[in-house]
Coordinates of C-alpha atoms and ligand atoms in Angstrom, one line a residue:
X1 CA 68.9 32.9 25.9
X2 CA 67.9 29.2 26.1
X3 CA 68.7 27.8 29.6
X4 CA 69.7 24.4 31.1
X5 CA 67.9 23.4 34.2
X6 CA 68.0 20.3 36.4
X7 CA 65.5 18.8 38.7
X8 CA 65.1 15.5 40.5
X9 CA 61.6 15.1 38.9
X10 CA 60.1 16.9 35.9
X11 CA 56.3 16.6 35.9
X12 CA 54.8 17.7 32.6
X13 CA 51.2 18.7 33.5
X14 CA 49.6 20.4 36.5
X15 CA 46.2 18.6 36.7
X16 CA 45.1 16.1 39.4
X17 CA 47.7 13.5 38.4
X18 CA 50.7 15.8 38.2
X19 CA 49.9 17.7 41.4
X20 CA 49.2 14.5 43.4
X21 CA 52.6 13.0 42.3
X22 CA 54.5 16.2 43.1
X23 CA 52.9 16.5 46.6
X24 CA 53.9 12.9 47.4
X25 CA 57.5 13.5 46.4
X26 CA 58.2 17.0 47.6
X27 CA 59.4 16.1 51.1
X28 CA 62.3 14.2 49.5
X29 CA 62.9 15.6 46.1
X30 CA 63.1 18.9 44.0
X31 CA 60.2 18.8 41.6
X32 CA 59.3 21.0 38.7
X33 CA 55.6 21.0 37.6
X34 CA 55.0 22.7 34.2
X35 CA 51.9 23.6 32.4
X36 CA 51.7 24.8 28.8
X37 CA 49.3 27.6 29.7
X38 CA 48.0 28.6 33.1
X39 CA 48.3 26.0 35.9
X40 CA 44.5 25.5 35.8
X41 CA 44.5 24.8 32.1
X42 CA 43.8 21.0 32.2
X43 CA 40.6 19.0 32.3
X44 CA 40.8 18.6 36.1
X45 CA 39.7 22.1 36.8
X46 CA 36.5 21.5 34.7
X47 CA 35.4 18.2 36.2
X48 CA 32.0 18.6 37.7
X49 CA 30.5 15.2 38.8
X50 CA 33.0 13.8 41.3
X51 CA 35.3 10.9 42.2
X52 CA 34.1 7.3 42.3
X53 CA 35.1 5.5 45.5
X54 CA 33.8 2.7 47.8
X55 CA 32.8 4.8 50.9
X56 CA 29.3 3.7 51.7
X57 CA 28.8 0.8 54.1
X58 CA 26.4 -0.9 51.7
X59 CA 28.9 -0.7 48.9
X60 CA 31.8 -3.0 48.2
X61 CA 35.1 -3.1 46.3
X62 CA 33.7 -6.1 44.4
X63 CA 30.6 -4.2 43.3
X64 CA 32.6 -1.2 42.1
X65 CA 35.0 -3.6 40.3
X66 CA 32.1 -5.5 38.6
X67 CA 30.4 -2.2 37.5
X68 CA 33.7 -1.1 35.9
X69 CA 34.3 -4.4 34.2
X70 CA 30.8 -4.4 32.8
X71 CA 31.2 -0.8 31.4
X72 CA 34.6 -1.8 30.0
X73 CA 33.0 -4.4 27.8
X74 CA 35.5 -7.2 28.3
X75 CA 38.6 -5.2 27.9
X76 CA 39.4 -3.9 31.4
X77 CA 42.5 -5.4 33.0
X78 CA 40.9 -6.8 36.2
X79 CA 44.2 -6.5 38.2
X80 CA 44.4 -2.8 37.5
X81 CA 40.7 -2.3 38.3
X82 CA 41.2 -4.0 41.6
X83 CA 44.3 -2.0 42.4
X84 CA 42.6 1.3 41.7
X85 CA 39.2 0.6 43.3
X86 CA 40.9 -1.1 46.3
X87 CA 42.9 2.1 46.9
X88 CA 39.9 4.4 46.4
X89 CA 39.1 4.9 50.1
X90 CA 42.7 5.8 50.9
X91 CA 42.8 8.1 47.9
X92 CA 39.8 10.0 49.1
X93 CA 41.2 10.1 52.6
X94 CA 44.3 11.7 51.3
X95 CA 42.3 14.3 49.4
X96 CA 40.3 15.1 52.5
X97 CA 43.5 15.5 54.5
X98 CA 44.7 18.0 51.9
X99 CA 41.6 19.9 52.6
X100 CA 39.3 19.3 49.6
X101 CA 35.8 20.6 50.7
X102 CA 33.6 17.7 49.6
X103 CA 29.9 18.2 50.1
X104 CA 28.4 16.8 53.3
X105 CA 25.0 15.1 53.8
X106 CA 22.4 17.4 55.3
X107 CA 20.4 16.5 58.4
X108 CA 16.6 17.0 58.4
X109 CA 17.1 20.3 60.2
X110 CA 19.3 21.5 57.3
X111 CA 22.6 21.4 59.2
X112 CA 25.6 19.5 57.8
X113 CA 26.4 16.0 59.1
X114 CA 29.9 14.5 59.2
X115 CA 29.0 12.1 56.4
X116 CA 29.8 12.9 52.8
X117 CA 27.0 13.2 50.3
X118 CA 27.4 10.5 47.6
X119 CA 25.7 10.8 44.3
X120 CA 25.1 8.2 41.6
X121 CA 26.1 8.2 37.9
X122 CA 25.6 6.0 34.9
X123 CA 26.8 2.4 35.1
X124 CA 27.3 2.6 38.9
X125 CA 25.1 0.2 40.9
X126 CA 25.6 2.2 44.1
X127 CA 25.7 5.8 45.2
X128 CA 29.5 6.2 45.3
X129 CA 30.4 9.5 43.7
X130 CA 31.9 11.9 46.3
X131 CA 31.8 15.5 45.1
X132 CA 32.1 19.2 45.9
X133 CA 28.7 20.4 44.7
X134 CA 29.0 20.3 40.9
X135 CA 32.5 21.8 40.7
X136 CA 34.6 18.9 42.1
X137 CA 37.5 19.3 39.8
X138 CA 38.0 23.0 40.7
X139 CA 37.8 22.1 44.4
X140 CA 40.5 19.4 44.0
X141 CA 42.7 21.5 41.8
X142 CA 42.5 24.6 44.0
X143 CA 43.3 22.6 47.1
X144 CA 46.2 20.6 45.6
X145 CA 47.6 23.8 44.0
X146 CA 47.5 25.6 47.3
X147 CA 49.4 22.8 49.0
X148 CA 52.0 22.7 46.1
X149 CA 52.4 26.5 46.3
X150 CA 53.2 26.2 50.0
X151 CA 56.0 23.6 49.4
X152 CA 59.5 25.0 48.9
X153 CA 60.6 21.9 46.9
X154 CA 57.9 22.3 44.2
X155 CA 58.5 24.8 41.4
X156 CA 55.4 25.6 39.5
X157 CA 56.0 26.9 36.0
X158 CA 53.3 28.3 33.7
X159 CA 53.5 28.9 29.9
X160 CA 56.0 26.1 29.3
X161 CA 55.3 23.7 26.5
X162 CA 57.1 20.4 26.5
X163 CA 58.3 19.9 22.9
X164 CA 59.9 16.4 23.1
X165 CA 61.5 14.1 25.5
X166 CA 65.3 13.7 25.6
X167 CA 66.3 10.0 25.7
X168 CA 69.6 8.1 25.7
X169 CA 68.4 6.4 22.5
X170 CA 67.9 9.7 20.7
X171 CA 71.4 10.7 21.8
X172 CA 72.8 7.5 20.4
X173 CA 73.7 6.1 23.8
X174 CA 73.0 2.5 24.9
X175 CA 69.5 1.5 26.3
X176 CA 66.6 3.8 26.4
X177 CA 66.4 6.1 29.5
X178 CA 64.5 9.3 29.7
X179 CA 66.9 12.2 30.6
X180 CA 64.5 15.1 30.6
X181 CA 62.7 17.2 28.0
X182 CA 63.0 20.2 25.7
X183 CA 60.6 22.9 27.0
X184 CA 59.4 26.0 25.1
X185 CA 59.2 29.0 27.3
X186 CA 56.4 31.0 25.7
X187 CA 57.4 34.2 27.4
X188 CA 61.0 34.2 26.2
X189 CA 60.3 32.2 23.0
X190 CA 63.3 30.0 23.7
X191 CA 63.4 26.2 24.0
X192 CA 65.1 25.3 27.4
X193 CA 66.7 22.0 28.3
X194 CA 65.3 20.4 31.4
X195 CA 67.4 17.5 32.7
X196 CA 65.8 15.2 35.3
X197 CA 66.4 11.9 37.1
X198 CA 62.7 11.1 36.4
X199 CA 60.2 12.5 34.0
X200 CA 56.5 12.2 34.4
X201 CA 53.9 12.7 31.6
X202 CA 50.7 14.0 33.2
X203 CA 49.5 15.8 30.2
X204 CA 45.8 14.8 30.1
X205 CA 43.9 13.4 27.1
X206 CA 43.5 14.1 23.4
X207 CA 39.8 14.9 22.9
X208 CA 40.8 18.2 21.1
X209 CA 41.4 15.9 18.1
X210 CA 37.6 16.2 17.5
X211 CA 35.8 19.3 16.4
X212 CA 33.3 19.2 19.3
X213 CA 34.7 18.5 22.7
X214 CA 34.0 19.1 26.4
X215 CA 37.8 19.4 27.0
X216 CA 39.9 22.6 27.4
X217 CA 42.4 23.5 24.7
X218 CA 45.2 21.7 26.4
X219 CA 43.8 18.3 25.5
X220 CA 45.9 17.8 22.4
X221 CA 47.5 14.4 23.3
X222 CA 51.0 15.9 23.7
X223 CA 52.1 13.2 26.2
X224 CA 50.9 10.4 24.0
X225 CA 52.7 11.8 21.0
X226 CA 55.9 12.6 22.9
X227 CA 55.9 9.1 24.5
X228 CA 55.4 7.5 21.1
X229 CA 58.3 9.4 19.6
X230 CA 60.4 8.3 22.5
X231 CA 59.7 4.6 21.8
X232 CA 56.7 3.8 24.1
X233 CA 53.8 1.5 23.0
X234 CA 50.3 2.9 23.1
X235 CA 47.1 0.9 23.5
X236 CA 43.4 1.1 22.7
X237 CA 43.5 4.5 21.1
X238 CA 40.2 3.7 19.2
X239 CA 38.2 4.1 22.4
X240 CA 37.2 7.8 22.5
X241 CA 34.4 8.5 24.9
X242 CA 31.8 11.0 23.7
X243 CA 29.9 12.7 26.6
X244 CA 26.2 12.7 25.7
X245 CA 25.3 16.1 27.1
X246 CA 27.3 19.2 26.3
X247 CA 25.4 22.5 26.3
X248 CA 24.3 23.4 22.8
X249 CA 24.5 27.1 22.4
X250 CA 26.4 29.2 19.9
X251 CA 28.3 31.1 22.6
X252 CA 29.0 28.2 24.9
X253 CA 32.5 26.8 24.1
X254 CA 32.5 23.2 25.4
X255 CA 30.4 23.4 28.5
X256 CA 29.5 20.0 29.9
X257 CA 26.2 19.2 31.7
X258 CA 27.3 16.8 34.3
X259 CA 25.9 13.2 34.3
X260 CA 24.9 13.7 37.9
X261 CA 21.8 15.6 36.6
X262 CA 20.6 12.3 35.1
X263 CA 21.7 10.6 38.3
X264 CA 19.3 12.9 40.2
X265 CA 16.4 12.3 37.7
X266 CA 16.9 14.5 34.7
X267 CA 15.2 13.1 31.5
X268 CA 16.3 13.3 27.9
X269 CA 13.6 14.5 25.6
X270 CA 12.9 15.3 21.9
X271 CA 11.7 18.7 20.9
X272 CA 8.0 17.5 21.3
X273 CA 8.7 16.7 25.0
X274 CA 8.7 12.9 24.6
X275 CA 11.4 10.7 26.1
X276 CA 13.4 8.4 23.9
X277 CA 16.0 6.6 26.1
X278 CA 13.6 3.8 27.3
X279 CA 13.4 2.7 23.6
X280 CA 17.2 2.1 23.6
X281 CA 18.1 0.6 27.0
X282 CA 16.3 -0.6 30.1
X283 CA 18.4 1.7 32.2
X284 CA 17.1 4.6 30.1
X285 CA 18.9 7.9 31.1
X286 CA 21.2 6.0 33.4
X287 CA 22.6 3.7 30.7
X288 CA 26.4 4.0 30.2
X289 CA 27.6 7.0 28.2
X290 CA 28.3 5.2 24.9
X291 CA 24.7 4.0 24.7
X292 CA 23.3 7.4 25.6
X293 CA 25.6 9.2 23.1
X294 CA 24.7 6.8 20.3
X295 CA 21.0 7.1 21.1
X296 CA 21.2 10.9 20.9
X297 CA 23.3 10.7 17.7
X298 CA 20.7 8.3 16.2
X299 CA 17.7 10.5 17.1
X300 CA 19.4 13.7 15.9
X301 CA 20.3 12.0 12.5
X302 CA 16.8 10.4 12.2
X303 CA 14.9 13.6 12.9
X304 CA 17.5 16.1 11.5
X305 CA 17.8 17.8 14.8
X306 CA 20.6 20.2 16.0
X307 CA 20.2 19.0 19.6
X308 CA 18.0 17.2 22.1
X309 CA 16.9 18.3 25.5
X310 CA 17.8 17.4 29.1
X311 CA 15.1 18.3 31.6
X312 CA 15.4 18.5 35.4
X313 CA 12.7 21.2 35.8
X314 CA 10.3 18.7 37.5
X315 CA 12.6 18.7 40.6
X316 CA 12.2 21.5 43.2
X317 CA 14.0 24.7 42.2
X318 CA 15.9 24.8 45.6
X319 CA 17.2 21.3 45.1
X320 CA 18.5 22.1 41.6
X321 CA 20.2 25.3 42.8
X322 CA 21.8 23.6 45.7
X323 CA 23.1 20.6 43.9
X324 CA 24.0 22.1 40.5
X325 CA 24.9 25.7 41.2
X326 CA 27.6 25.8 38.4
X327 CA 25.3 24.4 35.7
X328 CA 22.4 26.5 36.9
X329 CA 24.5 29.8 36.8
X330 CA 26.2 29.0 33.5
X331 CA 22.9 28.1 31.8
X332 CA 21.3 31.3 33.2
X333 CA 24.1 33.3 31.7
X334 CA 22.9 32.0 28.3
X335 CA 19.3 32.8 29.1
X336 CA 18.3 29.2 30.1
X337 CA 16.7 28.7 33.5
X338 CA 17.1 25.0 34.2
X339 CA 14.6 25.1 37.2
X340 CA 11.9 26.0 34.6
X341 CA 12.9 24.7 31.2
X342 CA 14.9 21.9 29.5
X343 CA 18.6 22.4 28.5
X344 CA 19.6 22.0 24.8
X345 CA 22.4 19.4 24.6
X346 CA 24.6 17.5 22.1
X347 CA 27.3 14.8 22.4
X348 CA 31.0 15.9 22.3
X349 CA 34.4 14.2 22.6
X350 CA 35.1 13.8 26.3
X351 CA 37.7 11.3 27.4
X352 CA 40.6 9.3 25.8
X353 CA 40.4 5.8 27.2
X354 CA 43.6 4.6 25.5
X355 CA 47.1 6.0 25.9
X356 CA 50.7 5.3 26.9
X357 CA 51.1 1.8 28.2
X358 CA 52.2 1.6 31.8
X359 CA 52.7 -1.0 34.5
X360 CA 51.0 -0.8 37.9
X361 CA 53.3 2.0 39.0
X362 CA 52.8 4.2 35.9
X363 CA 56.2 3.2 34.4
X364 CA 56.3 3.3 30.6
X365 CA 58.5 1.3 28.2
X366 CA 61.2 3.9 28.5
X367 CA 63.3 3.8 31.7
X368 CA 62.7 6.7 34.2
X369 CA 59.7 7.8 32.2
X370 CA 56.2 7.6 33.8
X371 CA 52.8 8.4 32.5
X372 CA 49.9 9.0 34.8
X373 CA 46.3 10.3 34.6
X374 CA 44.4 10.5 31.3
X375 CA 47.5 10.3 29.1
X376 CA 48.2 6.8 30.3
X377 CA 46.7 3.4 29.6
X378 CA 46.6 1.4 32.8
X379 CA 43.9 -1.1 31.8
X380 CA 41.2 0.5 34.1
X381 CA 38.8 1.7 31.5
X382 CA 38.7 -1.1 28.9
X383 CA 36.5 -0.3 26.0
X384 CA 34.6 2.4 27.9
X385 CA 35.4 4.5 30.9
X386 CA 32.8 4.4 33.7
X387 CA 31.9 7.9 35.0
X388 CA 34.1 9.4 37.7
X389 CA 36.7 6.6 37.6
X390 CA 39.2 8.9 35.9
X391 CA 40.0 11.3 38.7
X392 CA 40.3 8.3 41.0
X393 CA 42.9 6.8 38.6
X394 CA 44.8 10.2 38.7
X395 CA 45.1 10.1 42.5
X396 CA 45.9 6.4 42.8
X397 CA 48.6 6.4 40.1
X398 CA 50.0 9.7 41.3
X399 CA 50.8 8.0 44.5
X400 CA 51.9 4.7 43.0
X401 CA 54.4 6.4 40.6
X402 CA 55.8 8.5 43.5
X403 CA 56.4 5.3 45.5
X404 CA 58.2 3.7 42.6
X405 CA 60.3 6.8 42.1
X406 CA 61.4 6.9 45.7
X407 CA 62.3 3.1 45.5
X408 CA 64.4 3.7 42.4
X409 CA 66.1 6.8 43.8
X410 CA 69.4 5.2 44.9
X411 CA 70.1 3.9 41.3
X412 CA 69.3 7.1 39.5
X413 CA 71.9 9.8 39.0
X414 CA 71.1 13.2 37.5
X415 CA 71.9 13.1 33.7
X416 CA 75.1 14.7 32.4
X417 CA 75.0 17.9 30.5
X418 CA 72.5 17.5 27.7
X419 CA 72.6 18.9 24.2
X420 CA 70.8 22.2 23.8
X421 CA 67.9 22.8 21.3
X422 CA 69.3 23.7 17.9
X423 CA 67.4 26.7 16.5
X424 CA 70.1 27.6 13.9
X425 CA 68.3 26.0 10.9
X426 CA 64.8 27.4 11.4
X427 CA 63.2 30.7 10.7
X428 CA 60.0 32.5 11.8
X429 CA 57.0 31.5 9.8
X430 CA 55.0 34.1 7.8
X431 CA 52.4 31.4 7.0
X432 CA 50.6 30.7 10.2
X433 CA 47.4 30.4 8.2
X434 CA 48.6 26.9 7.3
X435 CA 48.6 25.9 11.0
X436 CA 45.1 27.2 11.6
X437 CA 43.7 25.6 8.4
X438 CA 45.2 22.2 9.2
X439 CA 43.9 22.4 12.8
X440 CA 40.4 23.0 11.5
X441 CA 40.6 20.3 8.8
X442 CA 42.0 17.6 11.1
X443 CA 39.4 18.1 13.8
X444 CA 36.6 18.2 11.2
X445 CA 37.5 15.0 9.4
X446 CA 38.1 13.2 12.7
X447 CA 34.6 14.3 13.8
X448 CA 33.0 13.3 10.5
X449 CA 34.9 10.0 9.8
X450 CA 36.2 8.7 13.1
X451 CA 33.3 9.8 15.4
X452 CA 30.5 8.1 17.3
X453 CA 29.6 5.8 14.4
X454 CA 32.4 4.6 12.1
X455 CA 32.7 2.6 8.8
X456 CA 35.8 1.1 7.1
X457 CA 35.4 3.5 4.2
X458 CA 35.3 6.6 6.4
X459 CA 38.3 5.4 8.3
X460 CA 40.2 4.9 5.1
X461 CA 39.3 8.4 4.0
X462 CA 40.6 9.7 7.3
X463 CA 43.8 7.8 7.0
X464 CA 44.5 9.2 3.6
X465 CA 44.0 12.7 4.8
X466 CA 46.0 12.4 8.0
X467 CA 48.9 11.0 6.0
X468 CA 49.0 14.1 3.8
X469 CA 48.7 16.4 6.9
X470 CA 51.5 14.5 8.7
X471 CA 53.9 15.1 5.7
X472 CA 52.9 18.8 5.5
X473 CA 53.3 19.3 9.2
X474 CA 56.6 17.6 9.3
X475 CA 58.0 19.9 6.7
X476 CA 56.6 22.9 8.5
X477 CA 58.1 21.7 11.8
X478 CA 61.5 21.2 10.3
X479 CA 61.7 24.7 8.8
X480 CA 60.0 27.1 11.2
X481 CA 60.4 28.2 14.8
X482 CA 58.1 26.2 17.1
X483 CA 55.0 27.8 18.7
X484 CA 52.3 26.3 20.9
X485 CA 49.9 26.0 18.0
X486 CA 52.4 24.2 15.8
X487 CA 53.5 21.8 18.5
X488 CA 49.9 20.9 19.3
X489 CA 49.0 20.4 15.7
X490 CA 52.0 18.1 15.2
X491 CA 50.9 16.1 18.3
X492 CA 47.2 16.1 17.3
X493 CA 48.0 14.8 13.8
X494 CA 50.1 12.0 15.2
X495 CA 47.5 11.0 17.8
X496 CA 44.8 11.2 15.1
X497 CA 46.9 8.7 13.1
X498 CA 47.1 6.4 16.1
X499 CA 43.4 6.6 16.6
X500 CA 42.6 5.8 13.0
X501 CA 45.1 2.9 12.8
X502 CA 43.7 1.4 16.0
X503 CA 40.1 1.8 14.8
X504 CA 41.0 0.1 11.5
X505 CA 42.6 -2.8 13.4
X506 CA 39.4 -3.4 15.5
X507 CA 37.1 -5.4 13.3
X508 CA 34.2 -5.6 15.7
X509 CA 32.0 -3.2 17.7
X510 CA 32.8 -3.1 21.3
X511 CA 32.3 -0.4 24.0
X512 CA 33.0 3.0 22.5
X513 CA 34.1 1.7 19.1
X514 CA 31.0 1.2 16.9
X515 CA 31.4 0.4 13.2
X516 CA 28.5 -0.3 10.8
X517 CA 30.8 -2.8 8.9
X518 CA 31.4 -5.0 12.0
X519 CA 28.4 -4.5 14.2
X520 CA 29.0 -7.7 16.2
X521 CA 31.3 -8.1 19.2
X522 CA 34.0 -10.8 18.8
X523 CA 34.1 -13.6 21.3
X524 CA 37.7 -12.9 22.3
X525 CA 38.5 -9.4 23.7
X526 CA 41.9 -8.1 22.8
X527 CA 43.7 -4.8 23.3
X528 CA 44.9 -2.9 20.3
X529 CA 48.6 -2.3 20.9
X530 CA 50.7 -0.2 18.6
X531 CA 54.5 -0.3 18.7
X532 CA 56.5 2.7 17.5
X533 CA 59.1 2.0 14.8
X534 CA 62.5 1.5 16.3
X535 CA 65.4 3.8 15.2
X536 CA 66.7 0.9 13.0
X537 CA 63.4 0.4 11.1
Ligands
FAD601 C1 34.2 19.0 31.5 C2 34.8 17.7 32.1 C3 34.2 17.1 33.2 C4 34.7 16.0 33.8 N1 34.1 15.4 34.8 C5 34.8 14.4 35.5 C6 34.2 13.9 36.7 O1 33.2 14.3 37.2 N2 34.9 12.8 37.3 C7 36.0 12.2 36.7 O2 36.5 11.3 37.3 N3 36.5 12.7 35.6 C8 35.9 13.8 35.0 N4 36.5 14.3 33.8 C9 37.7 13.7 33.3 C10 38.9 14.2 34.2 O3 38.6 15.5 34.6 C11 40.2 14.0 33.6 O4 40.4 12.8 33.1 C12 41.3 14.3 34.6 O5 41.1 15.6 35.2 C13 42.7 14.4 33.9 O6 43.6 14.8 34.8 P1 45.1 14.8 34.3 O7 45.9 15.3 35.5 O8 45.5 13.5 33.7 O9 45.2 15.9 33.2 P2 44.6 17.4 33.1 O10 43.9 17.8 34.3 O11 44.0 17.5 31.8 O12 46.0 18.3 33.0 C14 46.8 18.3 32.0 C15 48.0 19.2 32.2 O13 49.0 18.9 31.3 C16 49.5 20.2 30.8 N5 50.1 19.9 29.5 C17 49.5 19.2 28.4 N6 50.4 19.1 27.4 C18 51.5 19.8 27.8 C19 52.8 20.1 27.2 N7 53.1 19.7 26.0 N8 53.7 20.9 27.9 C20 53.4 21.3 29.2 N9 52.2 21.0 29.8 C21 51.3 20.3 29.1 C22 48.3 21.1 30.8 O14 48.6 22.4 30.7 C23 47.7 20.7 32.1 O15 48.3 21.4 33.2 C24 35.9 15.4 33.2 C25 36.5 16.0 32.1 C26 36.0 17.2 31.6 C27 36.7 17.8 30.4

């Protein structure tokens, strides 16, 4: 039986953004946090490098802001950058209070000091990445989850897939307020109705739209697609960051080799052992990710290579094992000893810079609907995200949204009884092969036509294909019972369409968007903003 449930706040997503927000609200409100798979399913758990923050006495907010603006290639919103970077010390303080075990500096005698060890990553002019060895995301996730589990006002629900948002506009009522969401319970197979005073999208990114990605399976852009269908604008969807170095091995599904390796001196090499990055950029291996990814793509295409190599074996073995235990162990499990040999690597889709447009509190265009973390567009990343700024954004916006929700509480009643999900007109599909085929096709043409290097012709081809897929998926969705795979495919196809349309609108090369037809950067930097059709269109 499908159920009706009510909460003060419904948080869709249990990563860094969703858990931070829930913890900030739980003393005052009843909060449900849902995840479409296990609670650890999101990207947060896999983050290795760390969180960028101004913590060192020689570093300044201005320097961090400037580095971010430079990486963002003219498109960052300086106000948002200042807000996030300005709050970075407090954000880390809060994580430390929660108990996140960040790595400490070691004294000469080998004992731990009180100071945190800060590492450096591409684009950063200072050492400012606080980390927990090379498994920072897991340390943050496990700590926040433990705190959430201990709180009686937080209900953590696994295997629940948000299908769509319920809004007053969809119900034919005046205005456009979010009233909750329809949630597929994968255990019972029913779609439940969750009513909430406030709904928060914390669903992560959309990198799964590409064939090769560093992201977990959850990154199918569900929040962006749901927000769009509810009437929210999205911005800068053409800026997809490709991480330069994912492990290249037939059995390694999306394992990332953290940028911190390059920060600590790892070198990129061709199969003959020669370096190539100095030919592309003065910063060599520490150039921003887009430059490194394009250089690797260029060398792989030029020489017909399957991969290039990342080599840190010139560093002492003890240092490597202490600083990169996860990478070391994971590579060893594939027979690669990084203390003695180079690591085969390729670029892969890694981060979605665009997303649901929000204000400085995470509020979207729809009343009572917030978007935080990777699913949102705050203006921080511009045309290219700087390494380790994203977890920072999750923590800062988790708190900013919670404050706005508490401010608005007096004027926000629980919604009335909401209509239940209508399953009477659909049947079980006996053609799931269509879903898996379309998944594969979509992700392959996005990789081939809308990847690291683009052209107008390739984008037109991709647009043609995505239009056909959207029609086919719509028909499938209207006639068959929903499943996680079908819902993700529906969302991925919509997000692919938004990416392609945004890329076609940008007639220049800037940051992560590089097209052979418009190799120059225009003088004026402008966001690409897409507006969903209104119900009357
Ligand atoms: C391998 C890797 C390494 C990274 N390293 C770093 C780093 O060192 N520093 C840094 O700053 N950033 C890093 N990033 C990026 C960073 O991890 C992410 O941007 C950030 O964790 C996103 O957090 P989030 O809370 O927005 O979403 P996520 O952590 O991705 O969580 C998304 C949640 O939403 C849920 N969800 C999605 N759709 C639905 C739905 N329809 N219904 C119900 N639930 C849903 C998922 O189940 C999951 O719980 C890395 C990313 C990857 C993949």
